[in-house]
PDB file of C-alpha atoms in Angstrom:
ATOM      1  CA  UNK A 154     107.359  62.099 120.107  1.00  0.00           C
ATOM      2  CA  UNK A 155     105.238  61.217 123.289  1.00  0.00           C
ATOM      3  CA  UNK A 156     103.299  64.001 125.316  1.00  0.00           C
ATOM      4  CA  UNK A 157     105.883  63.886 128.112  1.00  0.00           C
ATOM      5  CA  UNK A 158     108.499  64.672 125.736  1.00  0.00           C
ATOM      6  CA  UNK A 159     106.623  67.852 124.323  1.00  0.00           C
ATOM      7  CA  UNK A 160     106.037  68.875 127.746  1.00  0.00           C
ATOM      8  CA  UNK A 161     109.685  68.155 128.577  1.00  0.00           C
ATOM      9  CA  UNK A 162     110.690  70.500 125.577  1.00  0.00           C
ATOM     10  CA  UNK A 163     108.267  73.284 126.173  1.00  0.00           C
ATOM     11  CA  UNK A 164     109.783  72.923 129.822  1.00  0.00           C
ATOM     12  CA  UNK A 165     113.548  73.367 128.596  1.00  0.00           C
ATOM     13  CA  UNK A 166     112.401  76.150 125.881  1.00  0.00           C
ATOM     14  CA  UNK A 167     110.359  78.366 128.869  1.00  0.00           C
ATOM     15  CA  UNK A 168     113.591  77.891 131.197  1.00  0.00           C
ATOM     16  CA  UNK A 169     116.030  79.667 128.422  1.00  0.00           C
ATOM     17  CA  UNK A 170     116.907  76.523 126.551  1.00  0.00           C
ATOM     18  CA  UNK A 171     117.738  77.712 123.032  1.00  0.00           C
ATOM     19  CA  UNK A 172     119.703  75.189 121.412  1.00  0.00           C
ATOM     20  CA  UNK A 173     119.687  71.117 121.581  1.00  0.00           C
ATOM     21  CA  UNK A 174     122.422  69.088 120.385  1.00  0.00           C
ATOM     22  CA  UNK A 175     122.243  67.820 116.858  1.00  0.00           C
ATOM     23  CA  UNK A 176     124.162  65.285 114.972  1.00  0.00           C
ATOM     24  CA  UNK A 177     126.146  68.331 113.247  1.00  0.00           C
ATOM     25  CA  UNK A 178     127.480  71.421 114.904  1.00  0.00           C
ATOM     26  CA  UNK A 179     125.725  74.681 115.121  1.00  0.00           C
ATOM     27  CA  UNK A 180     126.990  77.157 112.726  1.00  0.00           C
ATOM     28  CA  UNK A 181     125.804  80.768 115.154  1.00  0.00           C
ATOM     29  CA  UNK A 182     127.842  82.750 112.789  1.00  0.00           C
ATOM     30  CA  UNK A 183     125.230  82.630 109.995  1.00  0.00           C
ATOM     31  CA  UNK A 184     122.102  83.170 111.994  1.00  0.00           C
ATOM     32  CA  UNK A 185     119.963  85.135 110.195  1.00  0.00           C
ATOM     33  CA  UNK A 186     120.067  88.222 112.165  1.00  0.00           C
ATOM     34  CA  UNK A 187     123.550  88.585 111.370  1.00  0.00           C
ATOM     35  CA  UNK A 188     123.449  88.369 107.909  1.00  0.00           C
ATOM     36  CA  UNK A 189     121.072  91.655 107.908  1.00  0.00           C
ATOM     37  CA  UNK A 190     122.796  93.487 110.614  1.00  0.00           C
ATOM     38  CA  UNK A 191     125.757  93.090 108.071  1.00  0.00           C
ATOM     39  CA  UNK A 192     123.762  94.063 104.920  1.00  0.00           C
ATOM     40  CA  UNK A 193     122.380  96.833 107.116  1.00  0.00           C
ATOM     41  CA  UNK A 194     125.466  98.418 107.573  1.00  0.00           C
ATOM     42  CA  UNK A 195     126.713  97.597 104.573  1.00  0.00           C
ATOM     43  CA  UNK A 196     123.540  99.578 103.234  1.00  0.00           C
ATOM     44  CA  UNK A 197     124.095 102.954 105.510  1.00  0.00           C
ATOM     45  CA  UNK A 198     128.134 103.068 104.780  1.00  0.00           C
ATOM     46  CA  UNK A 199     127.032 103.337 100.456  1.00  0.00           C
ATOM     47  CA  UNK A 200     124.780 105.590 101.358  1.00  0.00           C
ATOM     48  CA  UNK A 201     127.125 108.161 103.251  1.00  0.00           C
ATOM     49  CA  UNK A 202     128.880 108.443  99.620  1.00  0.00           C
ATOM     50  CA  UNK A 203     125.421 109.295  97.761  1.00  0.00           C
ATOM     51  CA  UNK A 204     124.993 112.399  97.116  1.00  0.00           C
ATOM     52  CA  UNK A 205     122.022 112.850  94.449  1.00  0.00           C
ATOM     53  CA  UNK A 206     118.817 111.311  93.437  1.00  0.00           C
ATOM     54  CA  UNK A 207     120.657 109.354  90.431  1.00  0.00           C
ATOM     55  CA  UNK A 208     123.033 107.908  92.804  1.00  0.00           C
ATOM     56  CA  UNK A 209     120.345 106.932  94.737  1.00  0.00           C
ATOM     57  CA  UNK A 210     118.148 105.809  92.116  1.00  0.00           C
ATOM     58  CA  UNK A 211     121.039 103.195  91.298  1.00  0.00           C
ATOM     59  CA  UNK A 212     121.773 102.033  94.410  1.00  0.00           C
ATOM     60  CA  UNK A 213     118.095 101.614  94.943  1.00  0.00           C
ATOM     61  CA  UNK A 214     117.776  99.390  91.745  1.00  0.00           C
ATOM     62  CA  UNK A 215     120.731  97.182  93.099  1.00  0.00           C
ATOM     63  CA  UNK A 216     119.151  96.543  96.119  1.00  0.00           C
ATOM     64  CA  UNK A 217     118.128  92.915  95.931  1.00  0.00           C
ATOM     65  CA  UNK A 218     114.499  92.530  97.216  1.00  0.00           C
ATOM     66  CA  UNK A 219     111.768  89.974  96.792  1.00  0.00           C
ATOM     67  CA  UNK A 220     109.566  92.722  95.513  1.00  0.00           C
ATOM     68  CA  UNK A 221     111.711  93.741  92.611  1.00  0.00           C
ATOM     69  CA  UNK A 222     110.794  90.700  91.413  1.00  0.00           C
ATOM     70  CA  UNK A 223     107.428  90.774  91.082  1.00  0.00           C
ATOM     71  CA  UNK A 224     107.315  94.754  90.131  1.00  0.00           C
ATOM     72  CA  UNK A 225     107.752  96.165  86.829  1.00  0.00           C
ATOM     73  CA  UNK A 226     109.142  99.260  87.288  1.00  0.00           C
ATOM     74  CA  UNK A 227     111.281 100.920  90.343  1.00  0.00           C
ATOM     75  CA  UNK A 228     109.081 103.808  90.707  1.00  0.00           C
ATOM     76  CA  UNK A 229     111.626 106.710  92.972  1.00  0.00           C
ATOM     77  CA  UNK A 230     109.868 110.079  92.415  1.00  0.00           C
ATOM     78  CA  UNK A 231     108.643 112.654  90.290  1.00  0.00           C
ATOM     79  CA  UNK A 232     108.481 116.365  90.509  1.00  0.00           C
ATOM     80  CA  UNK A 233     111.176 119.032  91.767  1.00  0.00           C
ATOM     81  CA  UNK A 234     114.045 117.701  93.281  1.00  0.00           C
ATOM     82  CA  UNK A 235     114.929 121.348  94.873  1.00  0.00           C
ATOM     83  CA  UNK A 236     111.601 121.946  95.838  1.00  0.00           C
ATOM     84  CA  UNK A 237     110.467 122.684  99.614  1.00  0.00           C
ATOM     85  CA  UNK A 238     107.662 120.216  99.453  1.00  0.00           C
ATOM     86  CA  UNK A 239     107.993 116.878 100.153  1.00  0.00           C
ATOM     87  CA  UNK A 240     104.595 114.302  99.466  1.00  0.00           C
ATOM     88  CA  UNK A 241     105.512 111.163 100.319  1.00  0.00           C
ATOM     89  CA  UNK A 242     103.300 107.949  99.709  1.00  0.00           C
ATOM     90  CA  UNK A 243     102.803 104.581 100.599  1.00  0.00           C
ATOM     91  CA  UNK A 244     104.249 102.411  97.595  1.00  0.00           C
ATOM     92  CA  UNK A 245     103.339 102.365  93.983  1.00  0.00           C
ATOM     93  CA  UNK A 246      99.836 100.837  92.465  1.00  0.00           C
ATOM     94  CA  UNK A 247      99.248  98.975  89.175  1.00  0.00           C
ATOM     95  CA  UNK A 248      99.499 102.499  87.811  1.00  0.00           C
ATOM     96  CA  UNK A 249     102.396 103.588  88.796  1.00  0.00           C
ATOM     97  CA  UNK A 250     104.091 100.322  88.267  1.00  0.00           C
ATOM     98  CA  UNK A 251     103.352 100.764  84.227  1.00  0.00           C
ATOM     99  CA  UNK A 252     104.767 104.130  84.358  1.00  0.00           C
ATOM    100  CA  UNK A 253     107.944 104.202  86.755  1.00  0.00           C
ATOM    101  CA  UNK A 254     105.976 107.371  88.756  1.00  0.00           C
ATOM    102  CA  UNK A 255     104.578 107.897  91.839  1.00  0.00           C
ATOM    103  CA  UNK A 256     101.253 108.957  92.159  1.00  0.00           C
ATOM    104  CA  UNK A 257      99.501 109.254  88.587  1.00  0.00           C
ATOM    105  CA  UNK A 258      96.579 106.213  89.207  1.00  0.00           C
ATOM    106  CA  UNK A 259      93.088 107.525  90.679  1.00  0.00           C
ATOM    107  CA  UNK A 260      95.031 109.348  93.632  1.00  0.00           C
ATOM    108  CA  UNK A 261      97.540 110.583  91.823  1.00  0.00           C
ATOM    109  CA  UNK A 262      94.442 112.552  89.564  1.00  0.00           C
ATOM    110  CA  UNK A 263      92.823 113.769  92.817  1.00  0.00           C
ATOM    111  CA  UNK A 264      96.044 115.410  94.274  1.00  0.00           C
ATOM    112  CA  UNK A 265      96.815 117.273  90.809  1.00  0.00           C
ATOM    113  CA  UNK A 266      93.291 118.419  91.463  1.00  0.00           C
ATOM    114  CA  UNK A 267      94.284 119.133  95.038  1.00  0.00           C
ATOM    115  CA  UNK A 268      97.605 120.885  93.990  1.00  0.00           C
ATOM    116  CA  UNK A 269      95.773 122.930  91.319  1.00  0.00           C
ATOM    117  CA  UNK A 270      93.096 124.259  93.869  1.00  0.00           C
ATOM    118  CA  UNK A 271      95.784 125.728  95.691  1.00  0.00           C
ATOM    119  CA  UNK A 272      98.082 127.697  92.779  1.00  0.00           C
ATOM    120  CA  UNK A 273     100.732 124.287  92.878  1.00  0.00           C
ATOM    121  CA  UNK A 274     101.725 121.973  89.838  1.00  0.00           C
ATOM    122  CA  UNK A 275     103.274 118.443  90.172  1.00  0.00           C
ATOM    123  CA  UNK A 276     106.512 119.662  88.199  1.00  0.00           C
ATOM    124  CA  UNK A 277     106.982 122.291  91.492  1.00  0.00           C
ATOM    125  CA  UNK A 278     106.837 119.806  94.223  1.00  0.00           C
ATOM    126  CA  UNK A 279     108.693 116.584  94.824  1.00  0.00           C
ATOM    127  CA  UNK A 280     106.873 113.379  95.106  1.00  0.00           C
ATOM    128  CA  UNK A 281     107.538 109.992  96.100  1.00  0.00           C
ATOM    129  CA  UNK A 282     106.719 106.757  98.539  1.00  0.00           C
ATOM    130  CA  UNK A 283     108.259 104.810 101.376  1.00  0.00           C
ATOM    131  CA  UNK A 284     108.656 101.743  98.871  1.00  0.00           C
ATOM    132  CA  UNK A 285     110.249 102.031  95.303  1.00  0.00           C
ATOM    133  CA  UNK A 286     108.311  98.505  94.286  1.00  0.00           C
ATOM    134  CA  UNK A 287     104.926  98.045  94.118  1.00  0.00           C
ATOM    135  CA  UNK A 288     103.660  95.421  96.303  1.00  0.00           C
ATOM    136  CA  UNK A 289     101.728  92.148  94.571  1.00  0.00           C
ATOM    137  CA  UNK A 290      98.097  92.886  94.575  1.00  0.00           C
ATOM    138  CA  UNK A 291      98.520  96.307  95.599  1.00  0.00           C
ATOM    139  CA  UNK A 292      99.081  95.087  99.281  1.00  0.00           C
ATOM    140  CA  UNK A 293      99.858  96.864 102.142  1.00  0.00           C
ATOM    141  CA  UNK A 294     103.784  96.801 102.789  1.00  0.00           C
ATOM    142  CA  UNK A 295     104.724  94.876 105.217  1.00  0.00           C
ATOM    143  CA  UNK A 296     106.567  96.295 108.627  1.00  0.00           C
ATOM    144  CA  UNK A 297     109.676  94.827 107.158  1.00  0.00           C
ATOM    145  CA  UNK A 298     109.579  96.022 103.802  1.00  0.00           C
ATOM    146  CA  UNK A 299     109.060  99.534 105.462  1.00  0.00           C
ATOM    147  CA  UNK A 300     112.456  98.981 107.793  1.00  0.00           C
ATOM    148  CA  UNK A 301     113.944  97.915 105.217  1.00  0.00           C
ATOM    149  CA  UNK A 302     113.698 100.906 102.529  1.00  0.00           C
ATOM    150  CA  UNK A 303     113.335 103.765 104.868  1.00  0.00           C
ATOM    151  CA  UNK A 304     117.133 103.978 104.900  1.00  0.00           C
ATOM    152  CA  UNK A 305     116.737 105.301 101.268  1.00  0.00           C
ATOM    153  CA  UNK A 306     113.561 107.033 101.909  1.00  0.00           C
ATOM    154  CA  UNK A 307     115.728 108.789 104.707  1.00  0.00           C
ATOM    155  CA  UNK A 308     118.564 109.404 102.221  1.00  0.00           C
ATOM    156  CA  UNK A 309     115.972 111.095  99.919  1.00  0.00           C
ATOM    157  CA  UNK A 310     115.033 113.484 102.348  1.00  0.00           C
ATOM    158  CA  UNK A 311     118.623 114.406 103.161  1.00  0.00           C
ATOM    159  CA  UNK A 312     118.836 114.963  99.378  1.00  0.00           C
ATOM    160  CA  UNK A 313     116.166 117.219  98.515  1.00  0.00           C
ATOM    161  CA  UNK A 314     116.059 118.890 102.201  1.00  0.00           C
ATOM    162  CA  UNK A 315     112.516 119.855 101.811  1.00  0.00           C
ATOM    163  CA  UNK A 316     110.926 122.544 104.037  1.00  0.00           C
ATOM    164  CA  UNK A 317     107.442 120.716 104.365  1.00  0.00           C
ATOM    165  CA  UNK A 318     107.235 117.390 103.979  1.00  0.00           C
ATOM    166  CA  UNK A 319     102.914 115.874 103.433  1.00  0.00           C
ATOM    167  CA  UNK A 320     102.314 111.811 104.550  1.00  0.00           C
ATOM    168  CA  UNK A 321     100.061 110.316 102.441  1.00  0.00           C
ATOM    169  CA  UNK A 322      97.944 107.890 104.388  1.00  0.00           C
ATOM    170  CA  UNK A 323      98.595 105.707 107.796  1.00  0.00           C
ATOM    171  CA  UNK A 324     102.046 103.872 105.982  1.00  0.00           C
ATOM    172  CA  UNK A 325     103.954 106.862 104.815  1.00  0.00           C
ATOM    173  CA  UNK A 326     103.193 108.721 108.840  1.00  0.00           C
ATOM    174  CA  UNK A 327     104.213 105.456 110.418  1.00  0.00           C
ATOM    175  CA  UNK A 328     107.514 104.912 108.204  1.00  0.00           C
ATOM    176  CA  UNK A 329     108.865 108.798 109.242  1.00  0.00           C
ATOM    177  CA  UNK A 330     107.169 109.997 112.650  1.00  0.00           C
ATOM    178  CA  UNK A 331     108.037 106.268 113.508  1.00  0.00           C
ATOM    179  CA  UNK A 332     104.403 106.030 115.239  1.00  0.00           C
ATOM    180  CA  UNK A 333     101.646 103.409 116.064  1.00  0.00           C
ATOM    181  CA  UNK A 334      99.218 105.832 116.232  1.00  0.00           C
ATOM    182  CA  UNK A 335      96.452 106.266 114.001  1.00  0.00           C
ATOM    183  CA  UNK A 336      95.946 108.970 111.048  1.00  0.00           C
ATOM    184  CA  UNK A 337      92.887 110.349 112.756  1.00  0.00           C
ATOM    185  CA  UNK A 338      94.888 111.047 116.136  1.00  0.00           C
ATOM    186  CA  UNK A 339      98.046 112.298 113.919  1.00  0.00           C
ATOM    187  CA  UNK A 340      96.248 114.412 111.734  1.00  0.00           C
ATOM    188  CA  UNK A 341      95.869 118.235 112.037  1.00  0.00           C
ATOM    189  CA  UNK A 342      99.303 119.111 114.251  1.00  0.00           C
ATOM    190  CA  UNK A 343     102.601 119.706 112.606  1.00  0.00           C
ATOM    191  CA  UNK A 344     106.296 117.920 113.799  1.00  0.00           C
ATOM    192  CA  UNK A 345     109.552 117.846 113.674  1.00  0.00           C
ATOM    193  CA  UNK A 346     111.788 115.950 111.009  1.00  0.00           C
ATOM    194  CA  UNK A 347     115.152 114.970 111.178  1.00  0.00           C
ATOM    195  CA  UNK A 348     117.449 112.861 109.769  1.00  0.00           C
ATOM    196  CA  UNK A 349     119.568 110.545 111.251  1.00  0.00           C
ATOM    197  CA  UNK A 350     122.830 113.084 110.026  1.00  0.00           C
TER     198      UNK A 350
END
């Protein structure tokens, strides 16, 4: 292709131009988008029916996603599930991967410690993250991985109703106050929860 045909193109997309003809016929009716509105809603009509964690846990480990593949272990939560406390992650590490729990690597160690300094134990409060597979290479999640599971993350809270509910770190404050801020600006002021029911 000559320059005055890229220029011609770039011309045709910046005017609205979406679509060219091709030798076969577009097929709009699988675009992308539409295939995960549908699973979306497909996603928030089984979880309407779910009641408890187990349910949950199930549907969760149904849920095709690329991560599953490369995790070991779903890792949902550990702790009370009728507890008023609510620490909530950002996805599992190497650690928890092994052991199908949240929190029990080097942080997990330092907020027993943290938990013990103020009169609580780990079997009192309910923990868990905003993704149930642990990212390769410990990475951070990705905005779309965090879209994409908060509908169960959501569903967890609706589950346990907890009165409190503690982020752990920039991806667990940005998955449920829904916020681009920072930690440092979010830090030290309390807010409102709810669900979307």
């Amino acid at each position: 292709m000559n320059q005055s045909n890229k220029e011609y193109i770039n011309l045709l997309v910046k005017s609205g131009v979406h679509t060219f003809q091709n030798d076969s016929p577009n097929n709009l009716y699988n675009s992308p988008n539409i295939t995960s509105d549908v699973k979306t809603i497909k996603i928030q009509k089984n979880l309407e029916k779910i009641t408890n964690i187990s349910e949950l846990s199930l549907t969760i480990n149904a849920f095709e996603n690329p991560l599953k593949q490369t995790a070991n272990k779903l890792v949902i939560y550990d702790g009370n599930i009728k507890s008023n406390i609510m620490i909530i992650g950002e996805a599992p590490g190497r650690d928890e991967d092994e052991q199908g729990k949240p929190f029990v690597g080097k942080a997990g160690q330092l907020l027993d410690k943290m938990l013990s300094a103020i009169d609580l134990k780990r079997e009192e409060i309910y923990i868990t993250n905003v993704l149930p597979w642990r990212p390769p290479n410990n990475r951070t999640p990705t905005e779309n991985e965090i879209l994409e599971f908060l509908p169960f993350l959501q569903k967890q809270i609706e589950i346990v109703s907890p009165k409190y509910i503690f982020l752990m770190g920039s991806t667990a404050a940005k998955a449920i106050l829904a916020t681009p801020l920072s930690l440092s600006k979010l830090r030290g002021k309390w807010y409102q929860y709810k669900t979307a029911n």
